[in-house]
Each structure stands twice: as C-alpha cells, then as structure tokens.
Coordinates of C-alpha atoms and ligand atoms in Angstrom, one line a residue:
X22 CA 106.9 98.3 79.7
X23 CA 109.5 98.3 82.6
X24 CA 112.3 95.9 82.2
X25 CA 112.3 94.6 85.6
X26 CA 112.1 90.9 85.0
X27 CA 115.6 90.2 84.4
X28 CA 116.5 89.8 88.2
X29 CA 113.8 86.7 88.6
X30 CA 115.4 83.6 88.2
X31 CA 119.3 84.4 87.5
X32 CA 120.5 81.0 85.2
X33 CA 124.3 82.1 85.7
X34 CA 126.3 85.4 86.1
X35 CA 126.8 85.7 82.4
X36 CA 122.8 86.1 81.2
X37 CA 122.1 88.1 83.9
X38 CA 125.0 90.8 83.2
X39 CA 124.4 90.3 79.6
X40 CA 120.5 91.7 80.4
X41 CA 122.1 94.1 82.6
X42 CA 123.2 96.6 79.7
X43 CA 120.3 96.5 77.2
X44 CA 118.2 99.7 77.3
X45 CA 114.7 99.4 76.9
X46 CA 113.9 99.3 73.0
X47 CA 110.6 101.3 73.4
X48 CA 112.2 104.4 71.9
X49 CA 110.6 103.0 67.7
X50 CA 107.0 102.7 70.3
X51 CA 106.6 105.8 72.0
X52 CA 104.5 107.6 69.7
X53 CA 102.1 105.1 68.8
X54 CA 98.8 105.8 70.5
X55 CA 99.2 109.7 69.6
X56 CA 100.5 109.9 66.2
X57 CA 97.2 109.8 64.8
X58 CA 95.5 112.4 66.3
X59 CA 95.5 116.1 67.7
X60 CA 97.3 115.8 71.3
X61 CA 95.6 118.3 73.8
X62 CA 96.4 119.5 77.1
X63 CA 93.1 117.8 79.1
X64 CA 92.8 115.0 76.8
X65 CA 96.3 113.9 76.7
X66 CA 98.8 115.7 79.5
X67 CA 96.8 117.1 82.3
X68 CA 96.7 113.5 83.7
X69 CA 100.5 113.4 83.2
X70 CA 101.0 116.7 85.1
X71 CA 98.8 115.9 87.5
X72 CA 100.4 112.0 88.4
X73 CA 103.9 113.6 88.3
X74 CA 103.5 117.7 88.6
X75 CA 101.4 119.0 90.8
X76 CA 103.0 117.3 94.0
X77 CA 105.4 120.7 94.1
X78 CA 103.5 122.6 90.9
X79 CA 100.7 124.0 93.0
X80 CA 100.3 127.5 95.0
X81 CA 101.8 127.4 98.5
X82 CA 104.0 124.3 97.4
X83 CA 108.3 125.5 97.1
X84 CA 108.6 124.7 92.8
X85 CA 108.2 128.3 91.3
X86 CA 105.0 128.3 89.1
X87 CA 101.5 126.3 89.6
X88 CA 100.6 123.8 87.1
X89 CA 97.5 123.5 88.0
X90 CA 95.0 124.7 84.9
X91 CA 95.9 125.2 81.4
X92 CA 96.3 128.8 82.0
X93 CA 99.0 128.0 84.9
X94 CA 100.8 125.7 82.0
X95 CA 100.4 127.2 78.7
X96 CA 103.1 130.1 79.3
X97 CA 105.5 127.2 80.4
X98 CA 104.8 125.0 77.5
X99 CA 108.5 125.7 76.0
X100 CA 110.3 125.2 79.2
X101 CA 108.3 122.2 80.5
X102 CA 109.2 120.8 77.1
X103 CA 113.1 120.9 77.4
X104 CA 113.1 120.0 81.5
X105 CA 111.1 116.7 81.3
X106 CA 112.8 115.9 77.5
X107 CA 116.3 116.0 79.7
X108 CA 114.3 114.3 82.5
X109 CA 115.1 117.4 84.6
X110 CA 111.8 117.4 85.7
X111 CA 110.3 115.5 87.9
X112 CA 113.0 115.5 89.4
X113 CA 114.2 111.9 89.6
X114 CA 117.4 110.1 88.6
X115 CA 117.6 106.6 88.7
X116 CA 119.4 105.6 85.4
X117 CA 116.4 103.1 83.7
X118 CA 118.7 101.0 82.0
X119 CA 119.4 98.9 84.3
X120 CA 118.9 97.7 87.8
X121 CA 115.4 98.1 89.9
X122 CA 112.6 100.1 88.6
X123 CA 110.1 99.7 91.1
X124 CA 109.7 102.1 93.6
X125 CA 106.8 103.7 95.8
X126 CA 106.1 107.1 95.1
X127 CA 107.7 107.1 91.6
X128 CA 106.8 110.2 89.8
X129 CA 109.4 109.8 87.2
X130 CA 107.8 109.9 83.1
X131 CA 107.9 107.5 81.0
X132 CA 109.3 107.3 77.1
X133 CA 105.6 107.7 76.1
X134 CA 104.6 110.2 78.5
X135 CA 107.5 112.7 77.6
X136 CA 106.9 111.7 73.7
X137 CA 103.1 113.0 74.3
X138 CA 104.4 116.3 75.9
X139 CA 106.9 117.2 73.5
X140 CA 104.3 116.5 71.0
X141 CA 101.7 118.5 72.7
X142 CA 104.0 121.6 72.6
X143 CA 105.0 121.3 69.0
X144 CA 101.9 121.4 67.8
X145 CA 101.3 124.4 69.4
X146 CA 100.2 123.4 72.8
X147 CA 96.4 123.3 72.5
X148 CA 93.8 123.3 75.2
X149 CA 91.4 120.7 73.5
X150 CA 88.0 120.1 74.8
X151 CA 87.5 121.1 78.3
X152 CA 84.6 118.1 78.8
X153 CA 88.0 116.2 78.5
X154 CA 90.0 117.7 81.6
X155 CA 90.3 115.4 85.0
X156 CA 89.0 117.1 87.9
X157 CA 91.9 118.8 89.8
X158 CA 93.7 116.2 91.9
X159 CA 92.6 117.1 96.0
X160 CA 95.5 117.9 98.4
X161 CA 95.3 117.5 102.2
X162 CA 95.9 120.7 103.8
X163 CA 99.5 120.6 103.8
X164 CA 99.4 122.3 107.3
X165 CA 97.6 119.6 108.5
X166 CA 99.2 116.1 109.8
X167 CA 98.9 113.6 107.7
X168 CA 100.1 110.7 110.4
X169 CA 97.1 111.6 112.1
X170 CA 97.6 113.1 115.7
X171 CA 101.0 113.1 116.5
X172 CA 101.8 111.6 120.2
X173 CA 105.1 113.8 120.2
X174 CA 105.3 117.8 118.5
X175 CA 109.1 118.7 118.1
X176 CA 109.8 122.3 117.7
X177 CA 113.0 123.5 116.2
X178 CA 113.6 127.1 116.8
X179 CA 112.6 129.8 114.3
X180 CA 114.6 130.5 111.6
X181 CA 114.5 133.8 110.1
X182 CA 115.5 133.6 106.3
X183 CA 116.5 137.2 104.7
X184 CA 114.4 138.4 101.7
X185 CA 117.5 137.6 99.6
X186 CA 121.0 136.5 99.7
X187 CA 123.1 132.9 99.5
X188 CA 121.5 130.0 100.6
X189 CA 121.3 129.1 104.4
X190 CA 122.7 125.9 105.2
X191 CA 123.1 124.7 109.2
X192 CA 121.6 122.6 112.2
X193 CA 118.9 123.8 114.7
X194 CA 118.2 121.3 118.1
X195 CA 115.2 120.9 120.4
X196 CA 113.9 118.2 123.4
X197 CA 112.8 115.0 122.6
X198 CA 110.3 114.6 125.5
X199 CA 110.8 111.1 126.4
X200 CA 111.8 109.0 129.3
X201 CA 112.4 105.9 127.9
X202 CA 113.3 104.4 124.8
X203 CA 110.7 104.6 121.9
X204 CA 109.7 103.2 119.0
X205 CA 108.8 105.3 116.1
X206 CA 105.4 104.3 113.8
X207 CA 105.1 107.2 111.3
X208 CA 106.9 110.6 111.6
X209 CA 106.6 113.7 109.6
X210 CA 108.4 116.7 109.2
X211 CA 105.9 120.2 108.6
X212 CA 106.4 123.6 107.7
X213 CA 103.8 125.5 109.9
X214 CA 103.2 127.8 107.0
X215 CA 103.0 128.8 103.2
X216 CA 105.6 130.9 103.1
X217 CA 107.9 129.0 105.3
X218 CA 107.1 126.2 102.9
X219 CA 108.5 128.2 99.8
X220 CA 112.0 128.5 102.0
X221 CA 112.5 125.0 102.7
X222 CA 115.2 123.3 100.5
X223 CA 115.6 120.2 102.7
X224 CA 115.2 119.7 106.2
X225 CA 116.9 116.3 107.6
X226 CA 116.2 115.4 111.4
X227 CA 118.5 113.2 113.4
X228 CA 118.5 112.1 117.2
X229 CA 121.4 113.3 118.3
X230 CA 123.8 113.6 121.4
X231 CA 124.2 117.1 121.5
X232 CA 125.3 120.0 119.0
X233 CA 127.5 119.1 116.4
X234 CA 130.1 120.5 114.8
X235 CA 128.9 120.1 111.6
X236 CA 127.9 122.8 109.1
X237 CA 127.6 124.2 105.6
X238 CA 125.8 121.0 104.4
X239 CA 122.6 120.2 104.2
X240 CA 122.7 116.5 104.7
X241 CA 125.7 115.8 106.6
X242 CA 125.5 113.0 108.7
X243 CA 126.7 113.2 112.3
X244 CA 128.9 111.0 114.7
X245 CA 126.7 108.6 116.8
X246 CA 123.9 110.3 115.8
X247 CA 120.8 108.4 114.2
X248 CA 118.9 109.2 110.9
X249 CA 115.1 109.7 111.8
X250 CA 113.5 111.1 108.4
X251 CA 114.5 113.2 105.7
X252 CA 112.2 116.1 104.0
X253 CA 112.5 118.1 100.8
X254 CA 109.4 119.7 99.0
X255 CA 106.6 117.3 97.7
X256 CA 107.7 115.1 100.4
X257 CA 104.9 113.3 102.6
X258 CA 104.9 111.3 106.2
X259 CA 106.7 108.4 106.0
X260 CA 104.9 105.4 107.6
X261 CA 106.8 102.1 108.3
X262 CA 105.4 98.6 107.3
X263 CA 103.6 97.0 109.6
X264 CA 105.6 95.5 112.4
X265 CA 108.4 98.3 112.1
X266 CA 109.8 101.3 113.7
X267 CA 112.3 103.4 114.0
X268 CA 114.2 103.5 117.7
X269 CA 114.2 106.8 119.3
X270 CA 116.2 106.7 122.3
X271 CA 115.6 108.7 125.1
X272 CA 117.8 111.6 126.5
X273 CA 118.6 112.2 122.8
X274 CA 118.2 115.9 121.1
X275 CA 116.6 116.7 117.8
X276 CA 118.3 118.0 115.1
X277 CA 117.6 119.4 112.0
X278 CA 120.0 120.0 109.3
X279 CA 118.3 122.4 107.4
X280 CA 118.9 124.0 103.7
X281 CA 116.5 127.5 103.3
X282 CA 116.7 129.4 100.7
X283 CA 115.8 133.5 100.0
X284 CA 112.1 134.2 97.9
X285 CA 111.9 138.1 97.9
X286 CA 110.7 138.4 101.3
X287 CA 111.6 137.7 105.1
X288 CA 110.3 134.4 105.7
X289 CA 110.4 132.6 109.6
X290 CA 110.9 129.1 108.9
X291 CA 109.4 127.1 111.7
X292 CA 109.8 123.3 110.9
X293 CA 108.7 120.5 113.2
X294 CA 108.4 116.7 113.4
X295 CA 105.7 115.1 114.5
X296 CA 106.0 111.3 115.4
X297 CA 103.9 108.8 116.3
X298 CA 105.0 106.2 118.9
X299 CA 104.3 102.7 119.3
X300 CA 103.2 102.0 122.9
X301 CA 105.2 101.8 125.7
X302 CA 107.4 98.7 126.7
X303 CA 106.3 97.4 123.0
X304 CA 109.1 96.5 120.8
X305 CA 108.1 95.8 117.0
X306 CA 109.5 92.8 115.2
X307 CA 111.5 94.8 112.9
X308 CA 113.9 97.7 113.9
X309 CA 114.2 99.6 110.9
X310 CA 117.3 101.3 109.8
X311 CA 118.9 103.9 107.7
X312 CA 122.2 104.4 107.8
X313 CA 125.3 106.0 105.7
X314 CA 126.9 102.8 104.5
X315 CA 129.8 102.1 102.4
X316 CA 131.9 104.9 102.8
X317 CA 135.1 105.2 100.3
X318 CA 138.2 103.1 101.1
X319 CA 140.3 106.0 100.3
X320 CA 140.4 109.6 101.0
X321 CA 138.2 111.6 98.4
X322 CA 141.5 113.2 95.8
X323 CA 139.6 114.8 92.8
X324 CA 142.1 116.7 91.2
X325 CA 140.8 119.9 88.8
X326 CA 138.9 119.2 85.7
X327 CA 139.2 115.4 86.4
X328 CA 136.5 112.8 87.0
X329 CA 137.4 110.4 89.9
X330 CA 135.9 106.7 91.3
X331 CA 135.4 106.0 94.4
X332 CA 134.2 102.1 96.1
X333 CA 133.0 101.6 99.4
X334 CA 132.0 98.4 101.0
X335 CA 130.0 97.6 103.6
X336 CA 129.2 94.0 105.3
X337 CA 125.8 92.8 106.2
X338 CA 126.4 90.4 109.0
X339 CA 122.7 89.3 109.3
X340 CA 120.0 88.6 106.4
X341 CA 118.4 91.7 105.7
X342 CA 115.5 93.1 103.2
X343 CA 116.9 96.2 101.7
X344 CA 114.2 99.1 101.4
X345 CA 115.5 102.4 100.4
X346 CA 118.5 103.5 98.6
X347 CA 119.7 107.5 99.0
X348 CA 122.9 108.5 96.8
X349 CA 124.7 111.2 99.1
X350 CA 127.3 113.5 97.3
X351 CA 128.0 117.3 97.0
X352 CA 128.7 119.7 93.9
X353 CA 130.5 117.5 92.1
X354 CA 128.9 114.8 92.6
X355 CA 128.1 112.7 89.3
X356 CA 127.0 109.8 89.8
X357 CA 126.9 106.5 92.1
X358 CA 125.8 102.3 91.8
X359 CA 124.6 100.1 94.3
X360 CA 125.9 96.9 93.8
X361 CA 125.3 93.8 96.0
X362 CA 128.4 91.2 96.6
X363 CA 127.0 87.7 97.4
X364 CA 128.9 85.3 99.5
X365 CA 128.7 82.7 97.2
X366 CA 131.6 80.6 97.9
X367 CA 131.9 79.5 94.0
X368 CA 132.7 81.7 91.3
X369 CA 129.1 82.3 89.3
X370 CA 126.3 84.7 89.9
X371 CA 127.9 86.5 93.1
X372 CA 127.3 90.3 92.3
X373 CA 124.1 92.1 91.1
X374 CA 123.7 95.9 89.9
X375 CA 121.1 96.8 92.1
X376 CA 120.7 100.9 91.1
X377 CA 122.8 103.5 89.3
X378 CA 121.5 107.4 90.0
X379 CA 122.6 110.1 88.4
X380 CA 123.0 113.1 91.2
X381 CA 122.3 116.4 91.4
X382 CA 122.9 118.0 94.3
X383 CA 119.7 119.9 94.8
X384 CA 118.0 116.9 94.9
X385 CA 118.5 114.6 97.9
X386 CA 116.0 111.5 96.2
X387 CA 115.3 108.5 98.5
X388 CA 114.6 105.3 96.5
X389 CA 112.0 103.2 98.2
X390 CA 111.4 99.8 97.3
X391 CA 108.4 98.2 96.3
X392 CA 107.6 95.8 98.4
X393 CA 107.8 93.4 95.7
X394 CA 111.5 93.8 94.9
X395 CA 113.2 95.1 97.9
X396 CA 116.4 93.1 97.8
X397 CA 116.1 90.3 99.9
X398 CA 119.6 89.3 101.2
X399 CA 121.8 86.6 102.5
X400 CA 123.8 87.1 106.0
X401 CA 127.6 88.0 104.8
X402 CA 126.3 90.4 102.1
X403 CA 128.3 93.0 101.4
X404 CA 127.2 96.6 100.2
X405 CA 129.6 97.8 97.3
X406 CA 128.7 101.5 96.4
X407 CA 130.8 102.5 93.5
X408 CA 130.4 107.0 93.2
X409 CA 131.8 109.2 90.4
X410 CA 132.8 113.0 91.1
X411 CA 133.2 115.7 88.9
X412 CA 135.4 118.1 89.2
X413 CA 135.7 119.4 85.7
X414 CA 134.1 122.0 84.0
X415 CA 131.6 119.7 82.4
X416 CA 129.7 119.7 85.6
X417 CA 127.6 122.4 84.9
X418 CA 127.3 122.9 89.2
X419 CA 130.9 123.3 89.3
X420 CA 132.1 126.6 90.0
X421 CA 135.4 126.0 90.7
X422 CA 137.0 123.7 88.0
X423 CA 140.6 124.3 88.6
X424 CA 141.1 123.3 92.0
X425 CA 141.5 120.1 93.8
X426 CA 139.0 119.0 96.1
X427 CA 138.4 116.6 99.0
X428 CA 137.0 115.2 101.5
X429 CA 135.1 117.5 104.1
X430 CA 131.4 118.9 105.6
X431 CA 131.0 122.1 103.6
X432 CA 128.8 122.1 100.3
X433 CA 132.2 122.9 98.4
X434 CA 134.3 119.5 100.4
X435 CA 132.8 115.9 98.8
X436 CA 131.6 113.4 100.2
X437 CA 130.4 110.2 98.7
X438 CA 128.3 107.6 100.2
X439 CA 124.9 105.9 100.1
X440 CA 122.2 106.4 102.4
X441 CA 120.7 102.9 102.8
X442 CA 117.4 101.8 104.4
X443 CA 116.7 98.2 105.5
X444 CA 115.9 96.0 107.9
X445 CA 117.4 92.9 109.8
X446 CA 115.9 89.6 109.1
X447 CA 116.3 85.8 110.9
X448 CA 117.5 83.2 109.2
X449 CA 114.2 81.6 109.4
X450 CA 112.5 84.8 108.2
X451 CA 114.9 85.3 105.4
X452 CA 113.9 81.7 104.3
X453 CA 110.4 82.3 104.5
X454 CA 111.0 85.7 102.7
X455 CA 112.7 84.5 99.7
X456 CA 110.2 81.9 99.6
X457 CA 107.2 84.2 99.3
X458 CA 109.2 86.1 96.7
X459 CA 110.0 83.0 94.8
X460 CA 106.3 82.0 94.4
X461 CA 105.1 85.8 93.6
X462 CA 107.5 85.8 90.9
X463 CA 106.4 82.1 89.7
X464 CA 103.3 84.3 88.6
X465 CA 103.8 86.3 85.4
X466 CA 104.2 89.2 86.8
X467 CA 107.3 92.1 86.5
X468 CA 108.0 91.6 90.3
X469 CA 111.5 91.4 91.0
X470 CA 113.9 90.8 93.4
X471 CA 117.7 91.2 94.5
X472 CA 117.8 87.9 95.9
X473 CA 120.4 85.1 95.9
X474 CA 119.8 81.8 94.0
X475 CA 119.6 79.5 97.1
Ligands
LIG14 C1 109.6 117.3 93.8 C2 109.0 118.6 93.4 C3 108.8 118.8 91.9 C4 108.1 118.0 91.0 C5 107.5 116.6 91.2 C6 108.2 118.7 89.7 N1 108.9 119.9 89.9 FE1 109.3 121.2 88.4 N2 110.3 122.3 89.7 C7 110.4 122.1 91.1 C8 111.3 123.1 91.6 C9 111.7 123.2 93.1 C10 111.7 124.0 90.6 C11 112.7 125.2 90.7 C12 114.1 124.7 90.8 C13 114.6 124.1 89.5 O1 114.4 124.8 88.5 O2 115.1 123.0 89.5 C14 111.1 123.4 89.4 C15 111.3 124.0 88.1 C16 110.6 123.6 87.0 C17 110.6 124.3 85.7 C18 111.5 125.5 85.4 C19 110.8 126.7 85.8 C20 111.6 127.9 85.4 O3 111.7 128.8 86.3 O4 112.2 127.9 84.3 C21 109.8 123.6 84.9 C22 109.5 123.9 83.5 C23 109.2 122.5 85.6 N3 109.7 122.6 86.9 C24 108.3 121.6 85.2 C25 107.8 120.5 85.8 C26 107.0 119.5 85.2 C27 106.4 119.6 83.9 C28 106.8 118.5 86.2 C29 106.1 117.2 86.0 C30 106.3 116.5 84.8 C31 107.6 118.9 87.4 N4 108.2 120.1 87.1 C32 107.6 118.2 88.6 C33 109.9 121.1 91.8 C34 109.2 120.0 91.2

C-alpha cells in the first residue's frame, strides 16, 4: 500500500512533483479487516509488537518496560496507544508522504497497524485466545557477536555512569591494531553487559587522528576523521554488500562519541567494536562511504521563538548509488529534505525529493536503502539538503526559547547537516546499474528508484 511507484518512469518534472504532494488515501481503508470483529492482543497485535517492539521492548534491552507477554503490555495499553497514534513509537521519522519508503530494517507501523492498536485498547484491551499468540520472537544473545568472530576487538576505556544525574555526553579513544591499511567487511559496536546496555544512548565510532576537541555532543563529527558505524539501542552489526568495505587506515585511533545516560544505579559502560577485515593486500570493488555532506551555506542564525531554513549543497563528481540517508541536528532541530539536483542541461525533470524526516534529537535514525531503490546517480549530481530549526517555544525539546542560537559542538549550539551513505560507481557500472533498475521496474512491482531519465 506504499506509494513508491511514482519515481519509476518520470514523463516530465510537472507529473512527478504533482505525485510528490498526494498523501496516501488509505486513511477511509484502515479499519477494514477489523471492524467486524473483536480485536485481541495474540490474534491481532502481538505480531505487530513483536515485528516493530520488541527490538528495544524486552528485558536487558535500554527502552524502559518489556513488551514481551500480554502481562508486560496490558498496564501500558493507554500509553502505547497515544505514542504509536503520534508515531512516537517506534521511533522512526521519515515523513510518508512523499519521497522513498523503502528501507531495510523498517520497523515503522503502518495506517492499518496503528488503526488495529488503537482499536485494541478501546475496546478494552483484551487478551483473546491464547491458542492464537505467536511464539515469542528468539534473540541472539545480545552479548554475543553477531558478525561472527571478530578479526579485530577494540576496547574503549570504562566509563563509569553515576546512579543519577544529567546525561553524559563525550569521546573515549583506544588502538586500532593494524599495520597497514584495511578494509572493513562487517563491524559492530557491543555493550559487554545488561546493565551497561540500559546506559547507552548512542555510541558513534570514528577513525580518528588523535583526541579531538570536540565535546557535549553526541554525534559530532570530527576534522579528518572518518565515520566507521553508528550504534543506538535495537541497533545490530552492519554488514556491507558484497564487494564493499569500509577503509580503515592504519596508525589511526578509535573513537567513540558516546551519549550515557543515569538508570538508578552505577553502571561501567564498557563499549567495543568488533570488525571484521577483508584480507590483506585485497581491495573490494566498492569503497563505501559515509560522510557529513551538504553543510549550510551560511552561518546557523536562529533568532528566539523563530523557525529558520537552512540549504546545503554538495557535488557528486562521480556516479554514485546512494545508500543511507542520516538527518544530523540538535535541540532544535525540526526537520530536514534530501533533495537530488540533476545535471540536466535542459530545463525539465532536474530535481527529485528524495526524503523529508522529521527529527528528534534523541533519535539519531539512519535510512538504509533498499537495494531496489537506492538512488542511482549521474556524475555532477549535486546533494541539496534543505534543514528547519526551531527555536520557538513550540519545540517541545526547547528549553530556552528566548535566546538566539548558532552554530557550535554542544547539544545547546545547532548544527544541521545530513549524514549520507553511498558508494562511487564507473561510468560503465552506472550504465549497467540503471539498466538493471530499468528492467526490475519494467516488472509490476513498487521498486523504485532516484534515478535520472537517460
Ligand atoms: C529503537 C528502540 C525502540 C523501539 C523499536 C520501540 N521503542 Fe518504545 N521506547 C524506547 C525507549 C528508549 C523508550 C524510553 C524513551 C522514550 O520515552 O522515548 C521508549 C518508550 C516507550 C513508551 C513510553 C513508556 C513510558 O515510560 O511512558 C511506550 C508506550 C512505548 N515505548 C511503546 C512502544 C511500542 C508500542 C513500540 C512498537 C510499536 C515501541 N515502543 C518500539 C525504545 C523503543
């Protein structure tokens, strides 16, 4: 039920913004299917809550209650009710009007699901027939590696978070023990244990040069440094496609730029990556990237109790298959769209909406792709990131209304740019690329794609 098919075969600028701005019209269909009968919790919403819940909602995981059995759900009924009718929960905030909406990993309800939910609780939130009830979904160990053996353990230094008190934001460095440059196949950040677990906000890791003077953020990037992998609760390993990986060059440090928050006890957060390497001397057809990209033009001047826009622009000098898409903002951040420039040299069909996200700054979402409709694009591309602050009192996050902020690292400074995965493509591989896309989406399928007409 997705509306994803628009960005197939563009006929000319005008039909494909036109089909930009409808919203889906599935709001008169999404009680059909339930309206006649009783909905229960196993018949109808433990499969929901297990698909989109349970990720985080589980005992040992960071979220703050198990949703596990009906027992671990009933007392919540109310509350789970008003955080996935705001789609609050999961969390997830890619605005499903328009651009993409195919991603991996998307946990994200739809119009029926949150129907079936709110329906659920106002009808008194009943069990239902146990018979009916999905066996529990399995978990790995969550101690355990999921990439398998690791060939490289990176140890950050113990943190010890306080039984209460502000949230702990900062950076913590250990030895990359290489002696030559790498390529990274999978890599996974891990919390050795249950509790240190329940204290991890986020944790992003970066090669680095040496300590950096960053701090008071928990996603700052850092000058010259590289991106390696990003981690915040219910995340898993990140493995490359085939054919990719990430360079890790050698005499580099490990960072991590870590968020940690108080739970009522003293906690030692011990957080480590594991990586695992291609082989020696082998370098893999794709280098894949992430990057902060398409910075503001201007200096960030949000004046108190207003709302201000921001553009950045980045070029793409070489073809490239876009894979991930990360808004980055602070506090006040609102909102930001991911908007792709052709360099079509006539005047039809040269820009293309590819994402707008809502942001909330306790959520650092990465957007992954499907493989299907990562944006395939033309050499001379150029990145145009458009972000919204707010610094009025309407942003609920914003404590300080009245006073003007700008650019800086600390949570209370802004920032506002995109995080954006990809890889570089040939010519020739570009053209064989779009070419596979062109006959997948010949098929009658919702596969879609930010690609150029050719
Ligand atoms: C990515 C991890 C994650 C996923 C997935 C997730 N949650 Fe949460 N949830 C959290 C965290 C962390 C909190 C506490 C912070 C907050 O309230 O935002 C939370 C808070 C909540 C709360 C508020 C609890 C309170 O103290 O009032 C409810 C209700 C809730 N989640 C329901 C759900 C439901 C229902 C789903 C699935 C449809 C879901 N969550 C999916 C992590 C998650």
């Amino acid at each position: 039920m997705r509306l994803v098919r628009r960005f197939i075969a563009r006929g000319s600028a005008l039909a494909a913004v036109g089909a930009l701005f409808v919203a889906p019209s599935v709001a008169a269909a999404q009680t059909q299917g339930t309206t006649d009968r009783q909905v229960t919790f196993t018949k109808d919403v433990a499969p929901i809550v297990q698909r989109s819940c349970v990720g985080c909602h589980r005992p040992g995981e960071m979220a703050p209650m198990s949703l596990m059995t009906y027992e671990d759900v009933r007392p919540w009924a109310r509350s789970i009710k008003a955080r996935v009718a705001a789609r609050e929960m999961p969390p997830w905030h890619i605005d499903r009007t328009l651009g993409l909406q195919s991603f991996k990993d998307d946990p994200s309800l739809n119009d029926e699901e949150i129907a079936t939910i709110v329906k659920w609780v106002d009808s008194g939130a009943p069990r239902g027939n146990p018979a009916d009830m999905p066996p529990a979904r399995e978990f790995a160990d969550s101690s355990q590696w999921q990439i398998g053996k690791p060939d490289l353990v990176v140890k950050f230094p113990t943190y010890v978070v306080p039984p209460a008190g502000p949230d702990q934001f900062g950076n913590l460095y250990a030895d990359i023990p290489i002696d030559s440059d790498r390529y990274i196949q999978a890599i996974q950040t891990r919390t050795t244990t249950a509790q240190a677990r329940k204290v991890v906000h986020h944790a992003l890791s970066y090669a680095v040069d040496g300590p950096q003077e960053t701090n008071g953020d928990d996603s700052q990037g850092v000058d010259g440094g590289q991106f390696l992998v990003e981690y915040a609760s219910g995340k898993n390993a990140e493995v490359y496609p085939a054919d990719t990986g990430v360079l890790l060059q050698a005499g580099k440090k490990a960072m991590v730029s870590y968020h940690l928050h108080s739970v009522g006890e003293e906690v030692k957060a011990d957080i480590e990556l594991g990586i695992k390497l291609h082989p020696k001397g082998y370098v893999p057809k794709h280098i894949r990237w992430s990057k902060q990209l398409a910075q503001p033009t201007v200096d960030l001047d949000i004046p108190g109790g207003t709302v201000a826009r921001t553009d950045g622009y980045t070029v793409l000098h070489k073809p490239a298959r876009i894979i991930a898409f990360q808004p980055h903002m602070h506090i006040r951040g609102k909102r930001q769209c991911f908007e792709l420039i052709y360099p079509t040299a006539g005047s039809s069909a040269t820009t293309e909406i590819i994402n707008c996200a809502n942001f909330n700054y306790n959520w650092h979402l990465t957007y992954n792709y499907k493989d299907e409709v990562a944006p395939l694009v033309p050499a001379g591309t150029i990145l145009h990131v458009i972000t919204w602050h707010d610094n009025s009192s309407a942003n609920k996050a914003n404590h300080d209304p009245k006073n003007w902020v700008g650019d800086g690292q600390r949570t209370i400074d802004e920032m506002g740019f995109s995080w954006i995965g990809w890889y570089d493509l040939t010519e020739e591989e570009y053209k064989q690329q779009l070419a596979e896309r062109k006959e997948l989406q010949s098929k009658p399928v919702t596969a879609t794609g930010g690609q150029q007409q050719q």
